[in-house]
Short mmCIF file of C-alpha atoms in Angstrom, two decimals:
data_model
loop_
_atom_site.label_atom_id
_atom_site.label_comp_id
_atom_site.label_asym_id
_atom_site.label_seq_id
_atom_site.Cartn_x
_atom_site.Cartn_y
_atom_site.Cartn_z
CA UNK M 249 -49.50 -18.63 3.97
CA UNK M 250 -48.64 -19.53 0.39
CA UNK M 251 -48.79 -23.09 -0.94
CA UNK M 252 -44.97 -23.22 -0.95
CA UNK M 253 -44.78 -22.01 2.65
CA UNK M 254 -47.43 -24.53 3.68
CA UNK M 255 -45.52 -27.37 2.00
CA UNK M 256 -42.25 -26.31 3.64
CA UNK M 257 -43.93 -26.14 7.06
CA UNK M 258 -45.46 -29.58 6.59
CA UNK M 259 -42.08 -31.07 5.62
CA UNK M 260 -40.39 -29.44 8.58
CA UNK M 261 -43.09 -30.79 10.90
CA UNK M 262 -42.49 -34.28 9.53
CA UNK M 263 -38.77 -33.89 10.13
CA UNK M 264 -39.37 -32.80 13.73
CA UNK M 265 -41.73 -35.73 14.32
CA UNK M 266 -39.10 -38.12 12.97
CA UNK M 267 -36.49 -36.72 15.36
CA UNK M 268 -38.71 -37.37 18.38
CA UNK M 269 -39.40 -40.89 17.14
CA UNK M 270 -35.66 -41.53 16.80
CA UNK M 271 -35.06 -40.50 20.41
CA UNK M 272 -37.83 -42.73 21.69
CA UNK M 273 -36.72 -45.75 19.65
CA UNK M 274 -33.06 -45.39 20.64
CA UNK M 275 -34.08 -45.34 24.29
CA UNK M 276 -36.69 -48.08 24.25
CA UNK M 277 -35.82 -50.58 21.52
CA UNK M 278 -32.91 -52.90 20.74
CA UNK M 279 -31.20 -50.99 17.96
CA UNK M 280 -27.62 -52.25 18.12
CA UNK M 281 -26.30 -54.07 15.10
CA UNK M 282 -26.61 -57.83 15.45
CA UNK M 283 -23.72 -60.30 15.06
CA UNK M 284 -21.29 -57.41 14.53
CA UNK M 285 -19.23 -55.41 16.99
CA UNK M 286 -16.86 -52.48 16.98
CA UNK M 287 -13.79 -54.71 16.79
CA UNK M 288 -12.34 -52.94 19.83
CA UNK M 289 -12.95 -55.94 22.08
CA UNK M 290 -10.66 -57.99 19.86
CA UNK M 291 -7.79 -55.65 20.71
CA UNK M 292 -5.87 -55.49 23.97
CA UNK M 293 -3.16 -53.33 25.46
CA UNK M 294 0.06 -55.03 26.51
CA UNK M 295 0.35 -54.13 30.18
CA UNK M 296 3.38 -52.20 31.43
CA UNK M 297 4.06 -53.31 35.01
CA UNK M 298 6.59 -50.51 35.57
CA UNK M 299 5.19 -47.39 33.85
CA UNK M 300 7.87 -45.04 35.30
CA UNK M 301 5.45 -42.14 35.68
CA UNK M 302 3.02 -40.73 38.21
CA UNK M 303 -0.69 -41.09 37.52
CA UNK M 304 -1.01 -37.38 38.31
CA UNK M 305 1.33 -36.58 35.40
CA UNK M 306 -1.00 -38.00 32.78
CA UNK M 307 -2.44 -35.30 30.52
CA UNK M 308 -5.53 -35.61 28.36
CA UNK M 309 -5.31 -32.14 26.85
CA UNK M 310 -5.17 -31.87 23.09
CA UNK M 311 -6.00 -29.48 20.26
CA UNK M 312 -8.50 -29.78 17.43
CA UNK M 313 -8.20 -27.29 14.56
CA UNK M 314 -6.46 -24.78 16.83
CA UNK M 315 -9.09 -25.14 19.56
CA UNK M 316 -7.56 -26.31 22.85
CA UNK M 317 -9.44 -29.17 24.53
CA UNK M 318 -9.14 -30.64 28.01
CA UNK M 319 -9.67 -34.15 26.63
CA UNK M 320 -9.69 -35.80 23.16
CA UNK M 321 -13.35 -36.66 23.55
CA UNK M 322 -16.50 -35.74 21.66
CA UNK M 323 -20.22 -35.85 22.25
CA UNK M 324 -21.23 -37.41 18.93
CA UNK M 325 -23.99 -35.95 16.80
CA UNK M 326 -27.35 -37.20 18.02
CA UNK M 327 -30.37 -34.94 17.83
CA UNK M 328 -32.02 -31.55 17.39
CA UNK M 329 -35.03 -29.95 15.74
CA UNK M 330 -37.60 -30.33 18.53
CA UNK M 331 -38.09 -28.83 21.98
CA UNK M 332 -37.21 -32.16 23.59
CA UNK M 333 -34.10 -32.46 21.45
CA UNK M 334 -33.15 -28.88 22.31
CA UNK M 335 -33.25 -29.69 26.02
CA UNK M 336 -31.07 -32.76 25.40
CA UNK M 337 -28.55 -30.71 23.43
CA UNK M 338 -28.33 -28.03 26.11
CA UNK M 339 -27.72 -30.61 28.84
CA UNK M 340 -25.04 -32.32 26.79
CA UNK M 341 -23.47 -28.95 25.99
CA UNK M 342 -23.30 -27.92 29.63
CA UNK M 343 -21.61 -31.20 30.58
CA UNK M 344 -19.25 -30.92 27.60
CA UNK M 345 -18.26 -27.43 28.67
CA UNK M 346 -17.68 -28.56 32.26
CA UNK M 347 -15.31 -31.33 31.15
CA UNK M 348 -13.82 -29.72 28.05
CA UNK M 349 -15.23 -32.10 25.42
CA UNK M 350 -16.16 -31.13 21.87
CA UNK M 351 -19.82 -31.54 20.93
CA UNK M 352 -21.48 -32.43 17.64
CA UNK M 353 -25.09 -31.53 16.88
CA UNK M 354 -27.66 -33.71 15.19
CA UNK M 355 -28.86 -32.97 11.68
CA UNK M 356 -29.79 -29.29 11.38
CA UNK M 357 -32.04 -29.76 8.38
CA UNK M 358 -35.11 -28.89 10.47
CA UNK M 359 -33.57 -25.57 11.53
CA UNK M 360 -32.84 -24.65 7.92
CA UNK M 361 -36.37 -25.55 6.85
CA UNK M 362 -38.08 -23.82 9.77
CA UNK M 363 -36.63 -20.84 11.61
CA UNK M 364 -38.54 -21.52 14.83
CA UNK M 365 -36.73 -24.86 15.26
CA UNK M 366 -33.28 -23.27 15.21
CA UNK M 367 -33.39 -22.70 18.98
CA UNK M 368 -32.85 -26.42 19.60
CA UNK M 369 -29.32 -25.98 18.19
CA UNK M 370 -28.44 -22.83 20.14
CA UNK M 371 -25.95 -24.26 22.61
CA UNK M 372 -23.09 -21.77 22.48
CA UNK M 373 -24.31 -20.12 25.69
CA UNK M 374 -24.02 -23.47 27.49
CA UNK M 375 -20.73 -24.33 25.76
CA UNK M 376 -18.84 -21.06 25.28
CA UNK M 377 -15.32 -22.46 24.98
CA UNK M 378 -15.46 -25.96 23.46
CA UNK M 379 -15.57 -26.89 19.75
CA UNK M 380 -19.10 -27.22 18.35
CA UNK M 381 -19.70 -29.14 15.13
CA UNK M 382 -22.74 -28.22 13.03
CA UNK M 383 -24.29 -31.03 10.99
CA UNK M 384 -26.25 -31.51 7.77
CA UNK M 385 -27.02 -34.58 5.68
CA UNK M 386 -24.79 -34.65 2.62
CA UNK M 387 -27.66 -36.01 0.53
CA UNK M 388 -29.60 -32.79 1.13
CA UNK M 389 -27.15 -31.17 -1.29
CA UNK M 390 -29.08 -33.11 -3.95
CA UNK M 391 -32.45 -31.92 -2.63
CA UNK M 392 -32.22 -28.15 -2.77
CA UNK M 393 -29.63 -27.39 -0.09
CA UNK M 394 -26.53 -25.43 -1.07
CA UNK M 395 -23.50 -23.72 0.39
CA UNK M 396 -25.66 -20.90 1.79
CA UNK M 397 -27.61 -23.45 3.82
CA UNK M 398 -24.36 -24.95 5.09
CA UNK M 399 -23.20 -21.49 6.13
CA UNK M 400 -26.55 -20.93 7.82
CA UNK M 401 -26.12 -24.13 9.85
CA UNK M 402 -22.69 -22.97 11.01
CA UNK M 403 -24.09 -19.56 11.93
CA UNK M 404 -27.06 -20.99 13.85
CA UNK M 405 -24.80 -23.18 15.96
CA UNK M 406 -21.96 -20.63 16.17
CA UNK M 407 -19.95 -23.70 15.19
CA UNK M 408 -16.23 -24.27 14.76
CA UNK M 409 -16.77 -26.81 11.99
CA UNK M 410 -19.41 -28.46 9.81
CA UNK M 411 -19.84 -32.19 9.32
CA UNK M 412 -21.82 -33.62 6.41
CA UNK M 413 -23.21 -36.98 7.40
CA UNK M 414 -23.55 -39.78 4.85
CA UNK M 415 -26.32 -42.22 5.67
CA UNK M 416 -27.29 -43.99 2.46
CA UNK M 417 -28.50 -47.17 4.17
CA UNK M 418 -30.60 -45.25 6.66
CA UNK M 419 -32.24 -43.29 3.86
CA UNK M 420 -33.06 -46.55 2.04
CA UNK M 421 -34.89 -47.92 5.07
CA UNK M 422 -36.48 -44.63 6.09
CA UNK M 423 -40.05 -44.49 4.74
CA UNK M 424 -39.54 -40.88 3.66
CA UNK M 425 -35.83 -41.28 2.84
CA UNK M 426 -33.86 -39.34 0.24
CA UNK M 427 -31.93 -41.87 -1.81
CA UNK M 428 -30.35 -39.93 -4.70
CA UNK M 429 -26.65 -39.95 -3.78
CA UNK M 430 -25.42 -39.21 -7.32
CA UNK M 431 -22.76 -36.53 -7.76
CA UNK M 432 -22.37 -35.82 -4.06
CA UNK M 433 -18.58 -35.81 -4.11
CA UNK M 434 -18.57 -32.77 -6.39
CA UNK M 435 -21.11 -30.98 -4.21
CA UNK M 436 -19.11 -31.79 -1.07
CA UNK M 437 -16.04 -30.31 -2.75
CA UNK M 438 -17.97 -27.11 -3.47
CA UNK M 439 -18.97 -26.83 0.19
CA UNK M 440 -15.37 -27.36 1.31
CA UNK M 441 -14.22 -24.53 -0.95
CA UNK M 442 -16.96 -22.14 0.12
CA UNK M 443 -17.02 -22.47 3.90
CA UNK M 444 -14.65 -20.55 6.19
CA UNK M 445 -14.59 -23.40 8.76
CA UNK M 446 -13.29 -26.99 8.50
CA UNK M 447 -15.72 -29.32 6.73
CA UNK M 448 -15.77 -33.02 7.55
CA UNK M 449 -17.74 -36.11 6.62
CA UNK M 450 -19.13 -38.73 8.97
CA UNK M 451 -20.99 -41.98 8.59
CA UNK M 452 -23.83 -42.71 10.99
CA UNK M 453 -22.94 -46.25 12.03
CA UNK M 454 -21.70 -48.25 9.02
CA UNK M 455 -18.13 -46.98 8.75
CA UNK M 456 -15.99 -45.43 6.01
CA UNK M 457 -13.49 -47.48 4.01
CA UNK M 458 -10.04 -46.45 2.82
CA UNK M 459 -11.06 -45.77 -0.78
CA UNK M 460 -13.95 -43.52 0.19
CA UNK M 461 -11.74 -41.70 2.69
CA UNK M 462 -9.17 -41.03 -0.04
CA UNK M 463 -11.83 -39.61 -2.37
CA UNK M 464 -13.12 -37.36 0.39
CA UNK M 465 -9.62 -36.13 1.14
CA UNK M 466 -9.12 -35.30 -2.55
CA UNK M 467 -12.39 -33.36 -2.44
CA UNK M 468 -10.96 -31.14 0.30
CA UNK M 469 -12.56 -32.37 3.51
CA UNK M 470 -10.65 -31.56 6.70
CA UNK M 471 -11.71 -34.43 8.96
CA UNK M 472 -13.42 -37.80 8.82
CA UNK M 473 -15.61 -39.36 11.50
CA UNK M 474 -15.49 -43.12 10.92
CA UNK M 475 -18.76 -43.75 12.80
CA UNK M 476 -18.31 -47.47 12.35
CA UNK M 477 -20.51 -50.49 12.95
CA UNK M 478 -20.90 -52.10 16.34
CA UNK M 479 -23.16 -49.57 18.00
CA UNK M 480 -26.50 -48.18 16.85
CA UNK M 481 -27.70 -49.55 13.52
CA UNK M 482 -29.96 -47.03 11.84
CA UNK M 483 -31.56 -49.68 9.67
CA UNK M 484 -32.67 -51.24 12.97
CA UNK M 485 -33.93 -47.85 14.19
CA UNK M 486 -35.87 -47.26 10.99
CA UNK M 487 -37.27 -50.78 11.20
CA UNK M 488 -39.35 -49.65 14.16
CA UNK M 489 -40.73 -46.72 12.16
CA UNK M 490 -41.55 -48.75 9.07
CA UNK M 491 -44.73 -50.42 10.29
CA UNK M 492 -45.24 -54.02 9.19
CA UNK M 493 -44.25 -53.59 5.58
CA UNK M 494 -41.41 -54.59 3.32
CA UNK M 495 -38.80 -52.31 4.88
CA UNK M 496 -39.32 -53.72 8.35
CA UNK M 497 -38.87 -57.27 7.06
CA UNK M 498 -35.86 -56.38 4.92
CA UNK M 499 -34.08 -54.54 7.75
CA UNK M 500 -33.39 -57.84 9.50
CA UNK M 501 -31.12 -58.89 6.64
CA UNK M 502 -28.93 -55.83 7.30
CA UNK M 503 -28.59 -56.11 11.07
CA UNK M 504 -24.91 -57.09 10.70
CA UNK M 505 -24.09 -54.61 7.92
CA UNK M 506 -21.13 -52.25 8.04
CA UNK M 507 -17.43 -51.81 8.72
CA UNK M 508 -16.52 -52.23 12.41
CA UNK M 509 -15.27 -49.05 14.06
CA UNK M 510 -11.75 -50.36 14.72
CA UNK M 511 -11.38 -51.52 11.12
CA UNK M 512 -12.65 -48.23 9.71
CA UNK M 513 -10.40 -46.06 11.89
CA UNK M 514 -7.35 -48.19 11.04
CA UNK M 515 -8.10 -48.05 7.31
CA UNK M 516 -8.57 -44.28 7.29
CA UNK M 517 -5.44 -43.64 9.31
CA UNK M 518 -3.23 -45.95 7.22
CA UNK M 519 -4.48 -44.32 4.01
CA UNK M 520 -4.44 -40.73 5.26
CA UNK M 521 -1.68 -40.33 7.85
CA UNK M 522 -2.25 -36.58 8.23
CA UNK M 523 -6.06 -36.52 8.24
CA UNK M 524 -7.90 -35.55 11.43
CA UNK M 525 -9.87 -38.68 12.34
CA UNK M 526 -12.72 -39.10 14.79
CA UNK M 527 -13.48 -42.59 16.07
CA UNK M 528 -17.14 -43.12 16.92
CA UNK M 529 -19.63 -45.93 16.64
CA UNK M 530 -20.37 -48.09 19.67
CA UNK M 531 -17.76 -46.69 22.07
CA UNK M 532 -18.78 -47.47 25.66
CA UNK M 533 -16.01 -46.36 28.01
CA UNK M 534 -12.59 -44.83 28.31
CA UNK M 535 -10.74 -48.03 27.43
CA UNK M 536 -12.56 -48.07 24.07
CA UNK M 537 -11.47 -44.44 23.64
CA UNK M 538 -7.86 -45.34 24.46
CA UNK M 539 -7.88 -48.16 21.90
CA UNK M 540 -9.41 -45.89 19.25
CA UNK M 541 -6.77 -43.22 19.84
CA UNK M 542 -4.02 -45.85 19.79
CA UNK M 543 -5.35 -46.87 16.36
CA UNK M 544 -4.72 -43.30 15.23
CA UNK M 545 -7.88 -41.33 16.03
CA UNK M 546 -7.54 -37.70 17.08
CA UNK M 547 -10.84 -37.70 18.98
CA UNK M 548 -13.07 -40.45 20.35
CA UNK M 549 -16.83 -39.87 20.11
CA UNK M 550 -19.61 -41.12 22.38
CA UNK M 551 -23.24 -41.12 21.35
CA UNK M 552 -26.13 -43.28 22.47
CA UNK M 553 -24.36 -44.34 25.67
CA UNK M 554 -24.85 -40.73 26.86
CA UNK M 555 -28.48 -40.40 25.80
CA UNK M 556 -30.30 -41.88 28.84
CA UNK M 557 -28.59 -39.46 31.23
CA UNK M 558 -29.33 -36.55 28.88
CA UNK M 559 -33.05 -37.38 28.70
CA UNK M 560 -34.08 -38.56 32.15
CA UNK M 561 -34.48 -36.61 35.37
CA UNK M 562 -34.54 -32.89 36.05
CA UNK M 563 -32.13 -30.65 34.18
CA UNK M 564 -29.80 -30.23 37.17
CA UNK M 565 -29.81 -33.97 37.93
CA UNK M 566 -29.29 -34.86 34.29
CA UNK M 567 -26.33 -32.50 33.92
CA UNK M 568 -24.79 -33.79 37.15
CA UNK M 569 -25.14 -37.41 36.00
CA UNK M 570 -23.73 -36.57 32.57
CA UNK M 571 -20.78 -34.74 34.08
CA UNK M 572 -20.06 -37.73 36.31
CA UNK M 573 -20.27 -40.06 33.30
CA UNK M 574 -17.87 -37.85 31.35
CA UNK M 575 -15.49 -37.80 34.32
CA UNK M 576 -15.62 -41.60 34.59
CA UNK M 577 -14.79 -42.01 30.90
CA UNK M 578 -11.84 -39.65 31.33
CA UNK M 579 -10.62 -41.60 34.37
CA UNK M 580 -10.81 -44.86 32.42
CA UNK M 581 -8.84 -43.29 29.58
CA UNK M 582 -6.16 -42.04 31.97
CA UNK M 583 -6.00 -45.41 33.74
CA UNK M 584 -5.44 -47.17 30.41
CA UNK M 585 -2.66 -44.72 29.60
CA UNK M 586 -1.07 -45.34 33.01
CA UNK M 587 -1.36 -49.08 32.45
CA UNK M 588 0.81 -48.89 29.32
CA UNK M 589 3.10 -46.15 30.57
CA UNK M 590 2.21 -43.19 28.33
CA UNK M 591 1.81 -39.66 29.66
CA UNK M 592 0.24 -37.73 26.77
CA UNK M 593 -2.38 -38.28 24.09
CA UNK M 594 0.28 -37.97 21.40
CA UNK M 595 2.26 -40.77 23.06
CA UNK M 596 -0.92 -42.87 23.17
CA UNK M 597 -1.42 -42.33 19.43
CA UNK M 598 2.14 -43.57 18.81
CA UNK M 599 2.09 -46.56 21.18
CA UNK M 600 3.10 -50.04 20.03
CA UNK M 601 1.29 -51.66 22.95
CA UNK M 602 -2.02 -52.28 21.20
CA UNK M 603 -2.36 -55.70 19.61
CA UNK M 604 -4.91 -58.29 18.57
CA UNK M 605 -5.98 -60.64 21.34
CA UNK M 606 -4.96 -63.48 19.06
CA UNK M 607 -1.33 -62.23 19.06
#
């Protein structure tokens, strides 16, 4: 093994170790943002006592970049790059296929750096018909990754789309973080031009504002995942990896950082009326999904709330529990639609029955 190969293997091993630590911390520690929420609880639907439709008529089916979906719901990007993460991804993929949800993969950097880790992102066999979204950190475009690596990620996952995640605050608090975000907009534009699949951008839990969304649209991105504040705070996650040093102490000052999910989705939609928008970040149930779609989202994404069922128990039990959780979320979404008298997802996106609780 050459010195370069040894260095690459060591870096990939560190990446894999970090992924396992993230799973453990998200399951065992309090990593939600503090004194900040998604903003969805401050919204309410105005009840329709006479909906003039049958509950059985309600349809959740939709389409995302010409891929038909049974429901406008997404398993948000979470993990990959280790054997444990691979098992989680396969369980989530099998449940997503059973219920017709799209599924996003965690960062595929490890698979690009080390071929033997690519298997943890091979989920097309478990999810043959639903949209799969490959994922790389946008900042890696400043650290040696290029369009060929983006294409490789899409190929590994047999993906319908690629999302580039932007996680500047996480990188700052990560002991081994990459913090050079200069010139990324130009590099993102190059990726958009080169790839044959839709390319999107997502935050990881701090939201995207209207101005940033407009710049991304001008760069050619096809979809935006708001990934707003109110759920997992990755500065809180990294706090638990930082030991007792400066970063751990400083993380407490950022526990309430970010743009709440509802605010981010609304800002993106009002600025970019034709952009495909994903609402994620702290969503808990189907009513949250209904509110997010009523704000203008095309898909509603669920992340850490699915993780315990994906990790615990035997594979068969885990998949059964996940499928039941997916089904419950769908039922809640349909019940909310029935409660305001809308039959289709498009009607939900156009409803005027969502208002602030103060109104």
